[in-house]
Amino acid sequence: DMAVRHYTLDINLSTPVDSASVVPGLLSIFHEQELTETIHDTNGHGYLATFVGKNGRLVVLRVHSHGLVTIDLQCHEDDNIAQLDNVRDQKRGTLFHQGSVIIFHFPSRLPALVRGAKVDRYWPTADGRLVEYDVDEVVYEEDSAYQNIKILHSQQYGNILVLDGDVNLAESDLAYTQAITGNGRENYAGKEVLILGGGDGGILAELVKQKPKMVTMKVIDGCKMYMRRTCGNTLDTLRGDCYQILIEDCVPLLKKYVQEGRTFDYVINDLTAIPISTAPEEDSMWEFLRLILDLSVRVLHPKGKYFTQGNSVNLKEALSLYEEQLGKLSCPVDFQKEVVCVPSYLEQWVFYTAWKK
Amino acid sequence: DMAVRHYTLDINLSTPVDSASVVPGLLSIFHEQELTETIHDTNGHGYLATFVGKNGRLVVLRVHSHGLVTIDLQCHEDDNIAQLDNVRDQKRGTLFHQGSVIIFHFPSRLPALVRGAKVDRYWPTADGRLVEYDVDEVVYEEDSAYQNIKILHSQQYGNILVLDGDVNLAESDLAYTQAITGNGRENYAGKEVLILGGGDGGILAELVKQKPKMVTMKVIDGCKMYMRRTCGNTLDTLRGDCYQILIEDCVPLLKKYVQEGRTFDYVINDLTAIPISTAPEEDSMWEFLRLILDLSVRVLHPKGKYFTQGNSVNLKEALSLYEEQLGKLSCPVDFQKEVVCVPSYLEQWVFYTAWKK
């Protein structure tokens, strides 16, 4: 693995800056190394120097005219960067004593970015924030016709299912399964349950404890081997005492059920989160969502409940668009929502319950 | 606010690289801009070029000899970087068609780092991971004699109390308060409870619902104004029907209780997480921890319980050192631990219960 570690150190100087006076102080960090310096012409946008070391180390030092100093250090993963770590450990005080003294408070000392590693640790949240996971291994990977499927091992969350780069479910995430089945408020014994999606087996594993009759679809191959804490043994056979797994597309199946007049006490839609795009008229994801939603409500028993996930609580526009769709169904519904903390998501997630008016 | 946005784009090329052949293709991103190019001598460590734009934009292009391409783009917050966003939106395929064609799969497209912003969004986890919060405002800040106290507003977690740069508690974190009071397994009615710390008022607010007799210490000033969802109105007065708040140091108070032979049914230590340092013999934090722990157990009723937080589940060494301390008390104890998801922590957290053997 030849990854690159990228350290950043940012200092907001407490006083307005004259670049020429602070630079000698800043440079003292690099004094003991043999670095080749290049000073760049910035057209009056502060001071910029780059330094290249013999070992391929790269330092970018920038003093912005409004007082922000940014320092970047890129080096190979096995390079010794103890020097910069010393600087980073200081919480406040004076940074450089040689040449000039700079007072600073709490520099922003970010953990190093690891770039180009075999196992990627960065899986941004749905609301677009940069988060690093404690992932140490890719245990399964497949490019299916529909999506890229990865199962990653996390030290604290267990195995994590990642679909097309989005964290989908981890073995730690019983909270997800509980939320999408009504958080313990429902009694599934003897009930007809239709699970759409749920390919990780988590919902099925929870519900079979209550002996319902049920149908489910689309199994994700790796899960039955690598997500055992989630699916138990329910995915090992396609038919159990109180369930059957159908490897079929949802839409034709739902249409068949509508034609037959078959109804379900619960429809649990675990196919996908609400699309983030805010152009529902043009987006095929939204079209698919509306189709499934409409068919699902049509196969719902008059006293039945429809459960589904929404998206990050911060994606307010996408969530209100979804709620608009709920108002436009051929069969009118009421709904409520709940905000839940799913451990591996690193963001608060919205779940919906809908029922016929 | 004159923050700098720092974009990174990393590509692992599918084939071994001859820098000279791929560089013209990579450069085509920057063709439409007026950039001043500098090519650096890397002593055989691949290709390195820096580009400076008239607007202060800085691009660093690096082609490592093992096939990793790293691109950095730093620009001011109000600069238009739509161009790089286009590149970043591609999930797989060929990146550059002019000059040469490069096949890549899922480049690592991280959300931009925002550096030097007035409101810092990066508050690394206890286990050292880089995480970004949806913080939009600093609502309170104070440098007390003991620590730096901040209350930040997060869109999804409500107000977050940050002590010396560590996320301490958010209004979303009822799970923390529940865990450190026994997760609903205890009955506090009429019990003598001693809370050490708990300055945010969360534990007190939960327990007063059960009418215990109690004592607590060290209030954090900002909390009673900005953490209302956590503390309710319990911090508004220092004495209530079933509680008193003592603004005193813990150690002399605990020693006084030991002398008086006073005991408590519950001691809840919310003072601090377990130190991360793994040199408990030299570290004053560990010394303080042992002192408090020993005194706490001495004022514990023979059938009483001691509750406290541990630390990140990933800090295995620090946790086992703590467990070692539990084995060395003047009064022998048994303990158990529980792993809990506290929403705003973005990592799994360990809580301890201890009782006299």
XYZ file of C-alpha atoms in Angstrom:
714
model
C 0.000 0.000 0.000
C 1.588 3.276 -1.090
C -0.891 5.742 0.336
C -0.074 9.383 0.965
C -0.666 11.068 4.326
C -1.819 14.641 4.051
C -1.518 16.786 7.196
C -3.106 20.184 7.458
C -2.338 22.811 10.074
C -4.227 26.071 10.021
C -3.548 29.061 12.234
C -5.684 32.138 12.557
C -3.225 34.789 13.662
C -4.503 37.057 16.365
C -3.183 40.177 14.629
C -3.232 41.456 11.025
C -0.292 39.980 9.172
C 2.663 41.344 7.340
C 3.746 38.186 5.472
C 7.362 39.241 5.290
C 7.680 39.366 9.078
C 6.008 36.068 9.963
C 7.488 33.858 7.273
C 10.936 33.376 8.861
C 9.197 32.132 12.011
C 6.969 29.762 10.090
C 9.917 28.433 8.109
C 11.684 27.331 11.264
C 9.576 24.157 11.352
C 11.356 22.965 8.256
C 14.885 24.032 9.174
C 16.249 20.625 9.941
C 15.167 19.114 6.661
C 16.714 19.404 3.251
C 13.923 20.991 1.298
C 14.022 22.754 -2.037
C 12.062 25.983 -1.765
C 10.043 27.716 -4.478
C 8.425 31.080 -3.774
C 5.455 31.742 -6.040
C 4.117 34.996 -7.431
C 0.518 35.229 -6.163
C -0.446 38.541 -7.764
C -0.903 40.128 -4.371
C -2.799 37.215 -2.789
C -0.460 36.789 0.165
C 2.639 34.632 0.488
C 2.973 31.174 -1.064
C 5.953 28.866 -0.916
C 6.318 25.189 -1.765
C 9.057 22.913 -0.456
C 10.053 19.552 -1.908
C 12.102 17.072 0.099
C 14.441 14.352 -1.129
C 12.038 11.686 0.090
C 9.189 13.115 -1.977
C 7.791 15.104 0.941
C 5.848 18.193 -0.134
C 5.082 21.210 2.035
C 2.824 24.065 0.967
C 3.008 27.174 3.162
C 0.518 29.905 2.602
C 0.011 33.166 4.486
C -3.218 34.802 3.425
C -3.333 38.565 3.709
C -6.268 38.479 6.153
C -4.236 36.520 8.721
C -4.978 32.873 7.928
C -1.930 30.627 7.678
C -2.437 27.233 6.013
C 0.242 24.580 6.028
C -0.034 21.325 4.070
C 2.369 18.449 4.408
C 2.092 15.462 2.093
C 4.314 12.455 2.612
C 4.330 8.738 2.013
C 2.603 6.633 4.620
C 5.873 5.269 6.048
C 7.561 8.675 6.272
C 8.355 9.974 9.765
C 6.446 13.184 10.449
C 7.074 13.479 14.199
C 8.216 17.043 13.709
C 4.870 18.382 12.593
C 3.098 16.274 15.213
C 4.929 18.212 17.921
C 3.581 21.452 16.554
C 0.109 19.966 16.274
C 0.045 18.830 19.890
C 0.172 22.362 21.227
C -3.210 23.713 22.203
C -2.345 27.372 22.549
C 0.563 29.685 23.072
C 3.344 30.881 20.855
C 4.152 28.708 17.894
C 7.549 29.893 16.717
C 10.215 31.462 18.852
C 12.945 31.881 16.263
C 12.786 35.028 14.195
C 9.368 36.181 15.289
C 6.815 35.164 17.871
C 3.286 34.377 16.781
C 0.459 34.120 19.267
C -2.265 31.668 18.345
C -5.140 29.860 20.041
C -6.247 26.330 19.275
C -4.932 25.803 15.761
C -7.136 23.536 13.716
C -5.289 20.246 14.000
C -7.079 17.769 11.793
C -6.200 14.093 11.722
C -4.210 13.407 8.541
C -6.131 12.615 5.371
C -4.997 9.249 4.031
C -5.122 9.484 0.241
C -4.951 6.617 -2.243
C -5.110 3.869 0.390
C -6.268 0.409 -0.701
C -9.073 0.565 1.842
C -10.854 3.895 1.674
C -11.845 5.284 5.103
C -13.927 8.248 3.873
C -17.628 7.663 3.159
C -19.354 11.050 3.186
C -22.797 11.354 4.795
C -25.973 11.866 2.762
C -25.929 15.532 3.772
C -22.437 15.902 2.273
C -20.161 15.956 5.308
C -16.655 14.495 5.346
C -16.459 11.602 7.817
C -13.771 9.012 8.372
C -14.667 5.441 9.360
C -12.465 2.999 11.251
C -12.500 0.648 8.268
C -9.622 -1.802 8.126
C -10.633 -4.322 5.452
C -12.765 -4.799 2.357
C -14.331 -8.201 3.065
C -16.505 -8.436 -0.074
C -16.818 -6.516 -3.326
C -18.953 -7.047 -6.403
C -20.029 -4.963 -9.383
C -23.551 -6.184 -10.071
C -25.546 -5.076 -13.112
C -27.305 -2.547 -10.869
C -24.762 -1.310 -8.396
C -21.364 -1.543 -6.766
C -21.640 -3.648 -3.615
C -18.988 -3.505 -0.897
C -18.866 -4.994 2.565
C -16.269 -3.230 4.729
C -15.102 -4.211 8.185
C -15.266 -1.522 10.850
C -13.762 -2.031 14.288
C -16.735 -0.504 16.061
C -19.670 -1.091 13.706
C -18.837 -4.617 12.531
C -19.314 -5.289 8.818
C -20.828 -2.388 6.850
C -22.778 -2.830 3.609
C -21.935 -0.003 1.165
C -23.991 0.336 -2.042
C -22.631 2.669 -4.738
C -20.539 4.444 -2.130
C -23.413 5.014 0.334
C -23.331 3.423 3.772
C -26.407 1.184 3.756
C -26.365 -0.849 6.958
C -23.863 -2.156 9.505
C -24.074 -5.036 11.918
C -24.350 -2.434 14.721
C -27.526 -0.981 13.202
C -30.368 -2.827 14.889
C -31.805 0.687 15.414
C -32.448 0.884 11.649
C -34.334 -2.407 11.568
C -36.320 -1.451 14.660
C -37.255 1.938 13.191
C -38.422 0.533 9.840
C -40.591 -2.054 11.633
C -42.292 0.434 13.971
C -39.942 0.534 16.985
C -41.652 -2.226 18.936
C -45.148 -0.733 18.677
C -46.434 -3.412 16.249
C -47.456 -7.016 16.695
C -46.518 -9.062 13.640
C -47.772 -12.441 14.856
C -49.848 -14.073 12.107
C -49.739 -10.946 9.964
C -49.187 -10.749 6.214
C -46.012 -8.740 5.662
C -44.463 -7.671 2.381
C -40.836 -6.543 2.501
C -39.602 -4.715 -0.581
C -35.825 -4.849 -0.752
C -34.381 -5.705 2.624
C -31.629 -7.605 0.866
C -29.399 -7.545 3.911
C -31.849 -9.809 5.771
C -32.048 -7.599 8.866
C -35.805 -6.963 8.768
C -36.568 -10.596 7.977
C -34.389 -11.800 10.866
C -36.206 -9.538 13.326
C -39.717 -10.315 12.100
C -39.445 -14.106 11.944
C -39.065 -14.019 15.737
C -42.748 -13.017 15.769
C -43.963 -15.737 13.330
C -45.585 -13.659 10.602
C -46.437 -14.796 7.054
C -44.261 -12.905 4.659
C -42.699 -12.360 1.289
C -39.456 -10.611 0.501
C -37.354 -9.787 -2.499
C -33.813 -9.130 -3.804
C -31.149 -10.727 -1.717
C -27.663 -9.231 -1.710
C -25.222 -12.081 -2.160
C -22.469 -11.129 0.261
C -24.806 -10.458 3.186
C -25.623 -14.015 4.102
C -21.915 -14.673 4.517
C -20.633 -11.395 5.953
C -23.570 -9.786 7.766
C -24.478 -12.701 10.062
C -25.116 -10.452 13.062
C -27.769 -8.727 10.918
C -29.439 -11.516 8.955
C -28.837 -14.524 11.197
C -29.546 -17.685 9.178
C -32.678 -16.353 7.453
C -30.972 -15.871 4.083
C -29.524 -19.397 3.999
C -32.711 -20.808 2.485
C -35.218 -19.037 0.280
C -38.193 -20.461 2.148
C -38.688 -20.853 5.905
C -41.557 -21.739 8.224
C -43.087 -18.299 7.970
C -41.361 -16.633 5.043
C -40.403 -16.933 1.416
C -37.781 -14.922 -0.414
C -38.619 -14.056 -4.023
C -35.714 -13.006 -6.213
C -37.872 -10.879 -8.486
C -38.368 -7.296 -9.550
C -40.804 -5.525 -7.256
C -42.914 -3.778 -9.850
C -44.345 -6.785 -11.767
C -44.918 -8.585 -8.463
C -46.771 -5.628 -6.924
C -48.867 -5.290 -10.101
C -49.766 -8.976 -9.907
C -50.845 -8.556 -6.259
C -52.977 -5.522 -7.181
C -54.687 -7.562 -9.943
C -55.304 -10.479 -7.602
C -56.707 -8.094 -4.971
C -54.230 -9.425 -2.439
C -53.580 -7.209 0.592
C -50.948 -7.032 3.321
C -51.106 -5.904 6.939
C -47.667 -4.354 6.585
C -45.654 -3.208 3.589
C -42.050 -2.404 4.516
C -40.212 -0.586 1.764
C -36.487 -0.937 2.313
C -35.505 -0.455 -1.344
C -33.752 2.894 -1.216
C -33.524 6.245 0.549
C -35.423 9.226 -0.856
C -33.546 10.687 -3.835
C -31.535 13.770 -2.968
C -32.297 15.405 -6.312
C -34.849 18.168 -5.978
C -36.249 17.899 -9.523
C -38.817 15.133 -9.009
C -40.459 15.704 -12.397
C -37.305 14.865 -14.332
C -35.659 12.292 -12.161
C -36.215 8.597 -12.865
C -35.434 7.803 -9.206
C -38.449 9.875 -8.133
C -40.594 8.235 -10.821
C -39.611 4.798 -9.543
C -40.313 5.922 -5.973
C -43.805 7.190 -6.873
C -44.632 3.984 -8.757
C -43.571 1.724 -5.873
C -45.299 3.961 -3.334
C -48.581 3.955 -5.232
C -48.559 0.184 -5.803
C -47.558 -0.443 -2.185
C -50.459 1.567 -0.818
C -52.816 -0.219 -3.228
C -51.853 -3.632 -1.790
C -52.135 -2.302 1.779
C -55.012 -3.584 3.927
C -57.407 -0.709 4.919
C -56.023 -0.949 8.467
C -52.473 -1.720 7.286
C -49.268 0.232 7.764
C -46.570 1.244 5.316
C -43.067 1.716 6.741
C -40.105 3.228 4.923
C -36.884 5.152 5.473
C -36.600 8.788 4.402
C -33.144 10.295 4.380
C -30.851 12.532 6.456
C -32.831 14.908 8.669
C -30.766 17.729 7.142
C -32.058 17.119 3.593
C -35.187 19.154 4.269
C -36.015 19.837 0.612
C -35.870 16.168 -0.397
C -37.991 15.216 2.619
C -40.693 17.784 1.846
C -40.775 16.669 -1.781
C -41.347 13.133 -0.524
C -44.146 14.329 1.724
C -45.677 16.087 -1.293
C -45.660 12.754 -3.177
C -47.462 11.141 -0.237
C -50.222 13.709 -0.770
C -50.648 12.820 -4.446
C -51.330 9.070 -4.275
C -54.370 7.541 -5.972
C -55.383 6.365 -2.524
C -55.101 9.123 0.135
C -52.822 8.495 3.116
C -51.820 10.119 6.379
C -48.262 9.833 7.658
C -45.951 10.512 10.556
C -42.192 10.636 10.803
C -39.597 9.843 13.405
C -35.912 10.855 13.675
C -33.634 7.963 14.617
C -29.919 7.607 15.324
C -28.557 4.699 13.259
C -25.067 4.115 14.699
C -23.008 3.685 11.523
C -24.713 6.529 9.602
C -23.040 9.347 11.555
C -26.144 11.461 10.902
C -29.736 11.527 12.135
C -32.129 9.633 9.838
C -35.853 10.107 9.159
C -38.307 7.176 8.994
C -41.922 7.333 7.770
C -45.104 5.470 8.669
C -48.115 5.898 6.335
C -51.659 4.510 6.477
C -54.868 4.835 4.474
C -57.159 7.690 5.487
C -15.329 35.157 6.755
C -12.390 34.506 4.438
C -12.160 30.743 4.691
C -10.358 28.616 2.127
C -12.006 25.659 0.437
C -9.681 22.756 -0.182
C -10.813 20.152 -2.710
C -9.040 16.856 -3.121
C -9.442 14.441 -6.008
C -7.501 11.203 -5.995
C -7.360 8.685 -8.806
C -5.860 5.247 -8.653
C -4.941 4.543 -12.262
C -5.754 1.043 -13.401
C -2.386 0.648 -15.112
C 1.216 1.447 -14.149
C 1.925 5.049 -15.061
C 4.384 6.807 -17.256
C 3.976 10.340 -15.868
C 5.000 11.970 -19.113
C 2.117 10.381 -21.023
C -0.707 11.072 -18.572
C 0.142 14.613 -17.586
C -1.180 16.351 -20.744
C -4.532 14.645 -20.155
C -4.635 15.664 -16.506
C -3.699 19.229 -17.377
C -6.741 19.616 -19.588
C -8.897 20.359 -16.534
C -7.061 23.606 -16.089
C -6.917 24.669 -19.742
C -9.524 27.373 -19.573
C -7.939 29.141 -16.665
C -4.990 31.440 -16.599
C -2.653 29.582 -14.330
C 1.055 30.024 -13.824
C 2.710 26.618 -13.869
C 5.770 25.493 -11.952
C 7.190 22.017 -12.504
C 9.198 20.797 -9.519
C 12.219 18.524 -9.368
C 11.152 15.570 -7.188
C 14.393 13.578 -7.242
C 12.673 10.735 -9.031
C 9.520 10.723 -6.872
C 7.074 11.086 -9.746
C 5.682 14.234 -11.326
C 4.800 17.374 -9.383
C 3.443 20.618 -10.731
C 1.868 23.607 -8.997
C -0.390 26.159 -10.638
C -1.261 29.589 -9.292
C -4.230 31.546 -10.621
C -4.788 35.294 -10.702
C -7.530 34.973 -8.109
C -5.228 33.245 -5.642
C -6.368 29.779 -6.657
C -3.752 27.082 -6.089
C -3.633 23.676 -7.785
C -1.185 20.935 -6.865
C -0.992 18.044 -9.339
C 0.986 15.017 -8.392
C 1.473 11.750 -10.255
C 3.109 9.187 -8.005
C 5.207 6.578 -9.757
C 3.026 3.724 -8.435
C -0.049 5.067 -10.215
C -1.719 7.297 -7.633
C -2.719 10.739 -8.898
C -3.521 13.369 -6.271
C -5.005 16.723 -7.171
C -5.483 19.547 -4.658
C -7.354 22.724 -5.371
C -7.392 25.520 -2.819
C -9.501 28.605 -3.410
C -11.300 31.262 -1.466
C -14.762 30.388 -0.247
C -16.517 32.619 -2.782
C -14.502 31.355 -5.770
C -16.409 29.408 -8.422
C -15.095 25.869 -8.647
C -17.851 24.365 -10.805
C -15.216 22.941 -13.144
C -13.714 20.570 -10.632
C -17.173 19.661 -9.360
C -17.989 18.299 -12.814
C -15.018 15.998 -12.677
C -15.912 14.966 -9.162
C -19.464 14.016 -10.112
C -18.334 11.200 -12.369
C -18.481 7.807 -10.724
C -16.444 5.833 -13.195
C -15.278 5.896 -16.793
C -12.633 7.830 -18.606
C -11.571 11.059 -17.032
C -9.743 12.925 -19.759
C -10.299 12.556 -23.472
C -7.852 15.128 -24.737
C -4.315 13.946 -25.220
C -4.660 10.604 -23.502
C -7.475 8.511 -22.098
C -7.308 7.368 -18.500
C -9.591 4.683 -17.160
C -10.513 5.006 -13.504
C -13.114 3.651 -11.128
C -14.758 5.607 -8.326
C -12.211 8.334 -7.683
C -12.135 9.379 -4.067
C -14.282 12.500 -4.142
C -14.170 14.015 -0.697
C -16.315 16.953 0.346
C -14.114 20.054 0.393
C -12.220 20.832 3.584
C -13.155 24.302 4.783
C -10.039 25.812 6.351
C -9.835 28.871 8.552
C -13.605 29.368 8.846
C -14.935 31.385 11.777
C -17.011 28.415 12.873
C -14.935 25.238 12.825
C -16.835 22.183 11.566
C -14.167 19.563 12.364
C -14.176 18.005 15.846
C -12.208 14.744 15.638
C -13.485 11.708 17.546
C -11.752 10.364 20.659
C -10.303 7.558 18.519
C -8.704 10.142 16.222
C -10.932 10.109 13.145
C -11.651 13.183 11.040
C -15.362 14.042 11.188
C -17.230 17.109 10.028
C -20.246 18.413 11.965
C -23.110 20.466 10.566
C -22.204 23.311 12.897
C -23.440 26.727 11.791
C -22.936 28.948 14.861
C -20.915 29.367 18.042
C -23.651 30.277 20.536
C -21.439 30.539 23.656
C -17.735 30.597 24.375
C -15.761 31.047 27.576
C -12.202 30.418 28.697
C -12.611 29.374 32.320
C -9.660 28.820 34.652
C -9.974 25.080 33.961
C -10.994 24.703 30.357
C -12.225 26.194 27.103
C -16.010 25.932 26.979
C -17.911 26.207 23.704
C -21.551 25.649 22.851
C -22.015 25.119 19.099
C -25.275 24.903 17.211
C -25.712 21.834 15.007
C -28.655 21.527 12.640
C -29.277 17.901 13.549
C -27.957 17.555 17.111
C -29.148 20.873 18.553
C -26.670 22.715 20.769
C -23.426 20.813 21.439
C -21.251 21.386 24.519
C -17.548 21.204 23.558
C -14.948 21.200 26.356
C -11.307 21.780 25.330
C -12.160 20.716 21.790
C -13.894 17.460 22.773
C -17.585 16.949 22.017
C -19.115 16.509 25.476
C -22.884 16.381 25.048
C -25.538 17.587 22.623
C -29.238 18.206 23.128
C -29.847 15.071 20.994
C -27.937 12.891 23.456
C -30.562 11.566 25.848
C -28.881 8.187 25.151
C -25.846 9.396 27.132
C -27.916 10.391 30.146
C -29.866 7.143 30.000
C -26.680 5.075 29.797
C -24.970 6.797 32.740
C -28.087 6.314 34.898
C -28.482 2.586 34.141
C -30.673 2.585 30.993
C -34.000 2.424 32.813
C -33.052 -0.551 34.986
C -32.861 1.478 38.221
C -35.488 2.967 40.506
C -34.283 6.254 41.959
C -37.405 7.094 43.979
C -36.389 8.130 47.504
C -32.747 7.171 46.871
C -29.652 9.107 47.888
C -27.798 10.016 44.693
C -24.488 11.798 44.325
C -23.682 13.245 40.900
C -20.076 14.256 40.363
C -19.823 16.709 37.503
C -22.921 16.582 35.372
C -22.582 20.296 34.813
C -24.799 20.225 31.758
C -27.793 19.334 33.937
C -28.869 16.346 31.818
C -28.598 13.699 34.539
C -30.262 15.914 37.126
C -33.159 16.705 34.764
C -33.776 13.000 34.156
C -33.477 11.912 37.789
C -35.684 14.597 39.377
C -38.583 13.017 37.472
C -38.176 10.103 39.924
C -38.028 12.230 43.111
C -34.698 11.145 44.590
C -32.692 12.946 47.269
C -29.495 14.203 45.702
C -26.444 16.355 45.617
C -24.573 17.574 42.576
C -21.621 19.732 41.742
C -19.959 22.049 39.183
C -22.403 23.772 36.925
C -21.284 24.924 33.475
C -22.545 28.455 33.048
C -23.706 28.412 29.449
C -25.733 25.230 29.790
C -28.700 26.584 31.674
C -29.208 29.113 28.869
C -28.252 27.126 25.772
C -28.853 23.453 26.591
C -32.508 23.726 27.703
C -33.498 20.511 25.931
C -30.899 18.765 28.120
C -31.182 20.438 31.534
C -34.763 21.699 31.506
C -35.167 24.228 34.343
C -33.165 22.250 36.918
C -30.140 24.532 36.735
C -32.161 27.728 37.238
C -32.024 27.389 41.019
C -29.340 25.726 43.119
C -31.844 23.969 45.350
C -35.038 22.157 44.355
C -37.582 19.915 46.084
C -35.336 16.904 45.819
C -31.919 18.222 44.894
C -29.201 20.684 45.778
C -26.395 21.835 43.534
C -23.073 22.435 45.288
C -20.548 24.550 43.431
C -17.568 22.920 45.106
C -14.557 20.823 44.290
C -15.386 17.123 44.446
C -12.377 15.919 46.380
C -12.814 17.847 49.672
C -16.549 17.115 49.577
C -16.037 13.375 49.057
C -13.450 13.330 51.857
C -15.919 15.071 54.184
C -18.594 12.460 53.330
C -16.106 9.644 54.018
C -15.289 11.181 57.432
C -18.974 11.599 58.290
C -19.639 7.994 57.226
C -22.320 9.222 54.835
C -23.288 6.772 52.042
C -25.176 7.018 48.777
C -27.332 4.510 46.896
C -25.928 5.787 43.613
C -22.755 7.659 42.721
C -22.792 8.908 39.138
C -19.403 10.147 37.986
C -19.854 12.402 34.976
C -16.631 14.365 35.496
C -14.578 13.240 32.520
C -13.899 10.415 30.087
C -11.075 7.983 30.810
C -7.721 9.569 29.887
C -6.403 8.419 26.524
C -2.822 8.432 27.779
C -1.516 4.955 28.405
C 1.033 5.921 31.072
C -1.183 5.908 34.168
C 1.725 6.104 36.585
C 2.915 9.455 35.268
C -0.294 11.104 34.218
C -2.054 13.454 36.634
C -5.368 12.751 34.884
C -5.087 9.096 35.882
C -4.100 10.072 39.412
C -7.179 12.276 39.707
C -9.319 9.474 38.280
C -8.023 6.943 40.833
C -8.553 9.367 43.719
C -12.157 10.138 42.746
C -12.867 6.469 42.029
C -11.557 5.348 45.409
C -13.434 8.039 47.347
C -16.615 7.380 45.360
C -16.594 3.698 46.177
C -15.933 4.511 49.834
C -19.123 6.621 50.051
C -21.122 3.960 48.177
C -23.753 2.043 50.163
C -22.892 -1.723 50.323
C -25.749 -2.375 47.878
C -25.117 0.831 45.909
C -24.099 1.313 42.297
C -21.411 3.443 40.713
C -22.047 4.627 37.146
C -19.534 6.293 34.856
C -18.610 6.780 31.224
C -15.522 5.101 29.764
C -14.372 6.244 26.356
C -14.509 5.256 22.671
C -14.903 1.498 22.238
C -11.848 1.667 19.947
C -9.510 2.880 22.696
C -8.951 -0.626 23.970
C -5.725 0.108 25.818
C -7.156 3.026 27.792
C -10.232 0.942 28.655
C -8.203 -1.993 29.941
C -6.033 0.348 32.003
C -9.222 1.686 33.565
C -10.399 -1.822 34.304
C -7.042 -2.490 35.960
C -7.613 0.526 38.236
C -11.004 -0.909 39.188
C -9.166 -3.990 40.414
C -6.832 -1.973 42.665
C -9.321 -0.060 44.843
C -9.097 -0.141 48.640
C -12.588 -1.605 48.560
C -12.933 -4.450 45.984
C -15.557 -4.014 43.232
C -17.072 -5.967 40.363
C -18.060 -4.184 37.170
C -19.790 -4.557 33.842
C -19.698 -2.439 30.710
C -22.108 -1.549 27.948
C -21.496 -0.083 24.466
C -23.893 2.742 23.601
C -24.464 4.920 20.537
C -24.556 8.571 21.643
C -25.853 10.430 18.563
C -23.510 13.429 18.437
C -20.344 11.448 19.286
C -20.047 9.752 15.876
C -18.414 6.785 17.614
C -19.536 3.983 19.925
C -19.038 4.791 23.612
C -18.397 2.519 26.611
C -20.206 2.975 29.960
C -19.337 1.229 33.251
C -21.365 0.072 36.246
C -19.433 -0.958 39.374
C -20.586 -2.282 42.764
C -18.989 -3.522 45.966
C -18.140 -7.227 46.054
